[in-house]
PDB file of C-alpha atoms and ligand atoms in Angstrom:
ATOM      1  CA  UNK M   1     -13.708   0.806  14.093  1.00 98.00           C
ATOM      2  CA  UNK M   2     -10.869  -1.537  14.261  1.00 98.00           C
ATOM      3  CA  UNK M   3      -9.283  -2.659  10.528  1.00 98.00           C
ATOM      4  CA  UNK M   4      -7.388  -5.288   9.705  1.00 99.00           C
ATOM      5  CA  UNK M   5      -4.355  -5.263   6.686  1.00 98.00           C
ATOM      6  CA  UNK M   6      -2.838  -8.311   6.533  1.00 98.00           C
ATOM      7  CA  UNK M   7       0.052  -9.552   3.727  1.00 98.00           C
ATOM      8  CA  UNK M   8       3.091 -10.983   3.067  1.00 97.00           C
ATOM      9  CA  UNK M   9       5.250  -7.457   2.965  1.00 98.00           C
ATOM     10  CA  UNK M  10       8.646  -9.139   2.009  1.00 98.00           C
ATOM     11  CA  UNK M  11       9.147  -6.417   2.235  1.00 98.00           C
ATOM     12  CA  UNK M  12       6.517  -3.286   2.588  1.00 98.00           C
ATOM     13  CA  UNK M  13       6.396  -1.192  -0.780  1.00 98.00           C
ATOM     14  CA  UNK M  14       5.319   2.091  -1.151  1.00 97.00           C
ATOM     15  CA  UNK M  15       1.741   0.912  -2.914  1.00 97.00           C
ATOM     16  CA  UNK M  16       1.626  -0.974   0.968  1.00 98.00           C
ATOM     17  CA  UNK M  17       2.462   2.445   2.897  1.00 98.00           C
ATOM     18  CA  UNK M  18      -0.103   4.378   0.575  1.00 97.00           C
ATOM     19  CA  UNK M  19      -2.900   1.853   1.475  1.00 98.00           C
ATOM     20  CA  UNK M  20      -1.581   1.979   5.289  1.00 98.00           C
ATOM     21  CA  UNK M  21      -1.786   6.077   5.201  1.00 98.00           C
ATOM     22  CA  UNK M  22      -5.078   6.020   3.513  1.00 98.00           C
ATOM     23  CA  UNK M  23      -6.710   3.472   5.886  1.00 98.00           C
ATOM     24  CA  UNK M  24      -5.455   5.421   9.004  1.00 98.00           C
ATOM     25  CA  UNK M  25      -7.463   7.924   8.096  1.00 98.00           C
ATOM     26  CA  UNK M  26     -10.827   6.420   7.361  1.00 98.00           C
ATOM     27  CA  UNK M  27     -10.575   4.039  11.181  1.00 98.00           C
ATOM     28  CA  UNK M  28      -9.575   4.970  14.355  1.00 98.00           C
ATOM     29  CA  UNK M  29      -7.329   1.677  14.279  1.00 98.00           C
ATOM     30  CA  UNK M  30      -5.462   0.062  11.909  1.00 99.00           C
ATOM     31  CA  UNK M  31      -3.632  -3.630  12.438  1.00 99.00           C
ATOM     32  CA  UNK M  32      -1.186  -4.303   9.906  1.00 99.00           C
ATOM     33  CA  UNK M  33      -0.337  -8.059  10.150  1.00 98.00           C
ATOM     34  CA  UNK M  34       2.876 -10.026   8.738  1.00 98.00           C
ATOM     35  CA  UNK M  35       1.467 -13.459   7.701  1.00 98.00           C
ATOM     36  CA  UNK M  36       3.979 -16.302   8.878  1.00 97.00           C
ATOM     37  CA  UNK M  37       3.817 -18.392   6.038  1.00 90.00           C
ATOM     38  CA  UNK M  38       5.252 -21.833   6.667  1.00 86.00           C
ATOM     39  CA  UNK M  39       4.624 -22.296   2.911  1.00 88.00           C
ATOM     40  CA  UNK M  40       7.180 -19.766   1.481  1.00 86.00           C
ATOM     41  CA  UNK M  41      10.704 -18.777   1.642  1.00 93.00           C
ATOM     42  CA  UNK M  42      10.836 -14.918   2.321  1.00 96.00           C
ATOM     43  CA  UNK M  43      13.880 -12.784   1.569  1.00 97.00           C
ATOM     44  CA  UNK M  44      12.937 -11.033   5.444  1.00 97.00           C
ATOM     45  CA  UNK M  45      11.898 -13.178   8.588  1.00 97.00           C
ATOM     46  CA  UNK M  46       8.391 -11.819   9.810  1.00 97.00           C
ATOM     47  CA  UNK M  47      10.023 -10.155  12.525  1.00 97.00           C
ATOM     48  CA  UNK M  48      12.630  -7.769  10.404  1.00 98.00           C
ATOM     49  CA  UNK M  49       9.237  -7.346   8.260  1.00 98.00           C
ATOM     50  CA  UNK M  50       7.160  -6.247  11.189  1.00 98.00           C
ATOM     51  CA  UNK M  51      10.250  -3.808  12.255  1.00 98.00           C
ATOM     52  CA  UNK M  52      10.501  -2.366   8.763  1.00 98.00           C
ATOM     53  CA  UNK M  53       6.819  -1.559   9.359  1.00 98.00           C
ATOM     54  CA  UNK M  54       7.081  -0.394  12.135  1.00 98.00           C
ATOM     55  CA  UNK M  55      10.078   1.969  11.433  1.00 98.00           C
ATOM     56  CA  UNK M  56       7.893   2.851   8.054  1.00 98.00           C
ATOM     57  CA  UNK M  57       4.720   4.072  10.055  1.00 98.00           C
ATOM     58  CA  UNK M  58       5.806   5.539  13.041  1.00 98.00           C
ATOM     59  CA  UNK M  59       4.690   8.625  12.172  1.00 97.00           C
ATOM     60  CA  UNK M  60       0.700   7.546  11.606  1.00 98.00           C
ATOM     61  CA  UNK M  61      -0.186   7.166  15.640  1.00 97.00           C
ATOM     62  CA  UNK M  62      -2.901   4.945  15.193  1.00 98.00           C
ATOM     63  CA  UNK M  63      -1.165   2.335  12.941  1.00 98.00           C
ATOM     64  CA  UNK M  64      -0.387  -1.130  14.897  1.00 98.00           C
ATOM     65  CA  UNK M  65       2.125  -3.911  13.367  1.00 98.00           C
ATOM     66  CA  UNK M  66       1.856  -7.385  14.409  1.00 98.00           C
ATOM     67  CA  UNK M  67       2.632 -10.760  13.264  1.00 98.00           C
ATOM     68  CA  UNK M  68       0.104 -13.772  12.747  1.00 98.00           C
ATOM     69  CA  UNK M  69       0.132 -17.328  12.016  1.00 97.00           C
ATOM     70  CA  UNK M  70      -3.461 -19.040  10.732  1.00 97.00           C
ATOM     71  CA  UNK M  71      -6.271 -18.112   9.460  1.00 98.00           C
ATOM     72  CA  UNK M  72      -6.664 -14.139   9.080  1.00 98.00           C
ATOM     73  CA  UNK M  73     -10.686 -14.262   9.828  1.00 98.00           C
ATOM     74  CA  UNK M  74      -9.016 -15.703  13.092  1.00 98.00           C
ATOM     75  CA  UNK M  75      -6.502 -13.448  13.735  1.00 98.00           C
ATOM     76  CA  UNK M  76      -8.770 -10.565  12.619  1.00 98.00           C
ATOM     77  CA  UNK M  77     -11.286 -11.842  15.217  1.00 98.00           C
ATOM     78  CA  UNK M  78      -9.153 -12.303  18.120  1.00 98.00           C
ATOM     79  CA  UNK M  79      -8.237  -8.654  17.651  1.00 98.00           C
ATOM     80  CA  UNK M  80     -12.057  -7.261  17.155  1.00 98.00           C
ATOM     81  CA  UNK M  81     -11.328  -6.163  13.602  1.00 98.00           C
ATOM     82  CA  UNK M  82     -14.684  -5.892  11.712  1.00 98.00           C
ATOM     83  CA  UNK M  83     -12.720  -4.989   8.314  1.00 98.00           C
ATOM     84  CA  UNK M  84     -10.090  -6.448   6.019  1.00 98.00           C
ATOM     85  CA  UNK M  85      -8.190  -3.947   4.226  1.00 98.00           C
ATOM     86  CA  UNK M  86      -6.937  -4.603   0.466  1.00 98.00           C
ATOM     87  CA  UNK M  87      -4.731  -2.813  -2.188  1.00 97.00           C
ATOM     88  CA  UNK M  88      -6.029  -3.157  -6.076  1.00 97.00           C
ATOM     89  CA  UNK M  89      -3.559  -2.141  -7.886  1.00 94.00           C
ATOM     90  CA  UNK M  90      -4.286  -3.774 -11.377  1.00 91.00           C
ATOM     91  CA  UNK M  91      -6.922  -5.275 -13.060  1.00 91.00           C
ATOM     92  CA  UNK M  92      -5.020  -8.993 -12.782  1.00 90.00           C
ATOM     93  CA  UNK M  93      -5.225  -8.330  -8.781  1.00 92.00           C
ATOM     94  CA  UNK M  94      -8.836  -8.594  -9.034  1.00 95.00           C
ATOM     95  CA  UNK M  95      -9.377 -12.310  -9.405  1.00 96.00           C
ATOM     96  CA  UNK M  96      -7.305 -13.489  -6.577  1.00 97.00           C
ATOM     97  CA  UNK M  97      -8.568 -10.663  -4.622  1.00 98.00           C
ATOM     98  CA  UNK M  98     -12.010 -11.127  -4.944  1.00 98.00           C
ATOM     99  CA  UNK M  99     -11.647 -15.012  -4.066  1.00 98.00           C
ATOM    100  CA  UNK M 100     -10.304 -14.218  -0.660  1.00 98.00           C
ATOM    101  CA  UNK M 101     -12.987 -11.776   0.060  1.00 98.00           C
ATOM    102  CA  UNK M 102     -15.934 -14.508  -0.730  1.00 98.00           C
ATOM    103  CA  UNK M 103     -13.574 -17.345   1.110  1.00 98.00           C
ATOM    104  CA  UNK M 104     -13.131 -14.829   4.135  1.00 98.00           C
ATOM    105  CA  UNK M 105     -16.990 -13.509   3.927  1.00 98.00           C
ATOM    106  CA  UNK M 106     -18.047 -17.566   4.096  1.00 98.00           C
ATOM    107  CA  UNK M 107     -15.599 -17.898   7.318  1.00 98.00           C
ATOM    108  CA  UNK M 108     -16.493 -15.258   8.950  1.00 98.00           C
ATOM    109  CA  UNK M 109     -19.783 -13.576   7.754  1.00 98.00           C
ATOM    110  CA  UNK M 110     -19.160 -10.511  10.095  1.00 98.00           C
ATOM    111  CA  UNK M 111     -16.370  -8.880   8.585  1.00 98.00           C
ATOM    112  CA  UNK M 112     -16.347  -6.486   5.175  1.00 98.00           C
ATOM    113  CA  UNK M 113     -13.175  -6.739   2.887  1.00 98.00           C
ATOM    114  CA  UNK M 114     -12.443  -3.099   2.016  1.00 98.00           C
ATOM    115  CA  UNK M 115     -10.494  -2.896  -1.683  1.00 98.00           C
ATOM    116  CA  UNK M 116      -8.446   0.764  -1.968  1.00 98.00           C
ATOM    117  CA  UNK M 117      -7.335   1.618  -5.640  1.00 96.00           C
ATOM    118  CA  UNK M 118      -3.504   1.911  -5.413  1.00 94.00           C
ATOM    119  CA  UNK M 119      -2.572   5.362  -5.788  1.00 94.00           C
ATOM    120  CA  UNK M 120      -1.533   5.291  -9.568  1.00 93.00           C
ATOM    121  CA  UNK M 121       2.324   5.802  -8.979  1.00 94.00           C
ATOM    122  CA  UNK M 122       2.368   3.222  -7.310  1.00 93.00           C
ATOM    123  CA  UNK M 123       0.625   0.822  -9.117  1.00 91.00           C
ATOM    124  CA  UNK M 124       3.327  -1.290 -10.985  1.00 93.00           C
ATOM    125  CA  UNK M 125       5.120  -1.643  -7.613  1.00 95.00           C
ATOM    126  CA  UNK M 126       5.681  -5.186  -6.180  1.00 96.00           C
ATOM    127  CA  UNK M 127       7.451  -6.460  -3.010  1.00 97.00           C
ATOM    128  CA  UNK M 128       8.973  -9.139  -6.032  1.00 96.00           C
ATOM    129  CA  UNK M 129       9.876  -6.437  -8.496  1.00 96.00           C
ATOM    130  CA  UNK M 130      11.666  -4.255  -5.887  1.00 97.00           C
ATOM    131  CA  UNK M 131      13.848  -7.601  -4.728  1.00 97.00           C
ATOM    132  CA  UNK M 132      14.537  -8.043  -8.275  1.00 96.00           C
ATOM    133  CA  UNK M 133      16.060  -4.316  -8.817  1.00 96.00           C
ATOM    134  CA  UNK M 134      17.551  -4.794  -5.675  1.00 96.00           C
ATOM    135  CA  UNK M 135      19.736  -8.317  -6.467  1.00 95.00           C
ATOM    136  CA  UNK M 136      20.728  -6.859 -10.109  1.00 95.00           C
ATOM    137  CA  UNK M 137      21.704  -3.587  -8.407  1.00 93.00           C
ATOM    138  CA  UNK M 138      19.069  -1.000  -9.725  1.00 94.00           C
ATOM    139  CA  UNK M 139      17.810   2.185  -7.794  1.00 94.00           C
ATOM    140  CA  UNK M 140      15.401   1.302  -5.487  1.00 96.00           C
ATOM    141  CA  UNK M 141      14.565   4.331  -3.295  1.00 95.00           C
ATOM    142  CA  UNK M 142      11.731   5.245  -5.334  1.00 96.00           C
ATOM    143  CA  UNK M 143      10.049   2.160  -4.334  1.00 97.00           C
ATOM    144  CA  UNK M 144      10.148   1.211  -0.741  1.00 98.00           C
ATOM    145  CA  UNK M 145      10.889   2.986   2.510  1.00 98.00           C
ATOM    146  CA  UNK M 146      14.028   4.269   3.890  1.00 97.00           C
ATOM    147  CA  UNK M 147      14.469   1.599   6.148  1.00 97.00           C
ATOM    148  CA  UNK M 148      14.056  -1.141   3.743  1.00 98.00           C
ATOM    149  CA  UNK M 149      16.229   0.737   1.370  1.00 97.00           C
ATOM    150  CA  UNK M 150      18.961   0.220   3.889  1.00 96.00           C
ATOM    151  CA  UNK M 151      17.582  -3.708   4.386  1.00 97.00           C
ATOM    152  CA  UNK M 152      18.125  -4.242   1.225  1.00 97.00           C
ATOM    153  CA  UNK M 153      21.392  -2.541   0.740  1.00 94.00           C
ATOM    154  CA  UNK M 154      23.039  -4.872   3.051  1.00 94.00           C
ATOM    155  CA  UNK M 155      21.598  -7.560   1.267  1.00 94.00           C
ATOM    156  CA  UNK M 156      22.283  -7.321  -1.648  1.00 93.00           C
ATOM    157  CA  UNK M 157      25.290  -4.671  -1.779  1.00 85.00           C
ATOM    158  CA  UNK M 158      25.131  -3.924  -5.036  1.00 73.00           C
ATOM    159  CA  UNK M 159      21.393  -2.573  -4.762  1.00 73.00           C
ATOM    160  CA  UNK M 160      21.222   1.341  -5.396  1.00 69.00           C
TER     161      UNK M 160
HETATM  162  O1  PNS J   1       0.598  -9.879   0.561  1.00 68.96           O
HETATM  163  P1  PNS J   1      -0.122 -11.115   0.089  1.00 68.96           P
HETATM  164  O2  PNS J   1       0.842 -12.273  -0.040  1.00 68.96           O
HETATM  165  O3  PNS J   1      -0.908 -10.865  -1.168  1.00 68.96           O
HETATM  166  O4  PNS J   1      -1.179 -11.480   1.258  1.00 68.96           O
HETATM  167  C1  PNS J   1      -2.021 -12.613   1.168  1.00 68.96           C
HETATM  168  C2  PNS J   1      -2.706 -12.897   2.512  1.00 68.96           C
HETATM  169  C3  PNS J   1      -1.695 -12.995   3.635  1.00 68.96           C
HETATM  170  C4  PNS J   1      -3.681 -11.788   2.836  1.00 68.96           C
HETATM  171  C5  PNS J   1      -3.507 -14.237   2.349  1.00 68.96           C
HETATM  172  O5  PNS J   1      -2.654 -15.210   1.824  1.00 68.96           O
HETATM  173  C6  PNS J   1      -4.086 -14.733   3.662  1.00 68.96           C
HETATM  174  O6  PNS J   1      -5.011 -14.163   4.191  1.00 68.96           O
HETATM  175  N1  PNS J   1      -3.485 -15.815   4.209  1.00 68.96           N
HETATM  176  C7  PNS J   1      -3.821 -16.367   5.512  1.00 68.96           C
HETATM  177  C8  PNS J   1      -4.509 -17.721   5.373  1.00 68.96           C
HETATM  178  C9  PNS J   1      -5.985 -17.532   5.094  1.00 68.96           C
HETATM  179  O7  PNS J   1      -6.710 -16.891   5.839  1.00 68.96           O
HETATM  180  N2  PNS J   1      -6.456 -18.142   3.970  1.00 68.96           N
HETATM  181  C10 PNS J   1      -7.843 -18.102   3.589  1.00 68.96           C
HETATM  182  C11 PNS J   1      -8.313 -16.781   3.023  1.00 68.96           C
HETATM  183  S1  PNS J   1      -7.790 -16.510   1.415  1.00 68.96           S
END
């Protein structure tokens, strides 16, 4: 069975690559999917998100990276996913969260959201937190992957 995890990534966190990790192992496929969001500014453009990704799970074989504009029921059908992958990490996720699952499960009856709990040191992690370390030149290698480590080093030069 073909699943679907779609966000914003700007950029991937460690919380993401747990949730990745864990959902390669419970589907034979999993589609990880960089929304292009005309809507907001991103530090990364989709494609240097989608590479960071990529460079991030190249060593889970059955992990896919893609980019997608629209709806995600749409993109999730044209791909024959049958389930949308979320991370929970706190409480506060839960309201937004469980909106998009009942807007998704109205659009498109077919497919199951799937919520996994955040592993727990990971669970104060966000993409906004780690560009906020990075621009006011904390540590960052404890939260995000190598690659985007080095992303965000040129960046912001200060970043540690
Ligand atoms: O990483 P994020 O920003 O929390 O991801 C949110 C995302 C991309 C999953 C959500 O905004 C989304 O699905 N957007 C695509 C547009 C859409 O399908 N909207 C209706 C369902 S909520």
């Amino acid at each position: 069975m073909i699943a679907l995890y779609p966000g914003s990534f700007d950029p991937i966190t460690f919380g993401h690559l747990d949730i990745i990790e864990r959902a390669s192992r419970l589907f034979s496929k999993v589609i990880v999917a960089v929304l292009k969001n005309p809507n907001k500014t991103p530090l990364f453009s989709p494609e240097q998100r989608q590479a960071q990704i990529s460079l991030s799970v190249a060593h889970l074989k059955n992990v896919e990276v893609d980019t997608f504009s629209g709806l995600t029921v749409a993109y999730a059908r044209q791909r024959g996913a049958k389930v949308i992958v979320r991370g929970l990490r706190v409480l506060s996720d839960f309201d937004v969260e469980l909106q998009m699952a009942h807007t998704n499960k109205l659009l498109a009856p077919e497919l199951e959201t799937l919520f996994l709990a955040t592993a727990s040191e990971h669970s104060f992690v966000s993409s906004s937190l780690v560009k906020e370390v990075a621009k006011l030149g904390g540590p960052i290698d404890h939260l995000v992957p190598p690659p985007v480590v080095q992303d965000l080093r040129e960046r912001f030069p200060l970043a540690g």
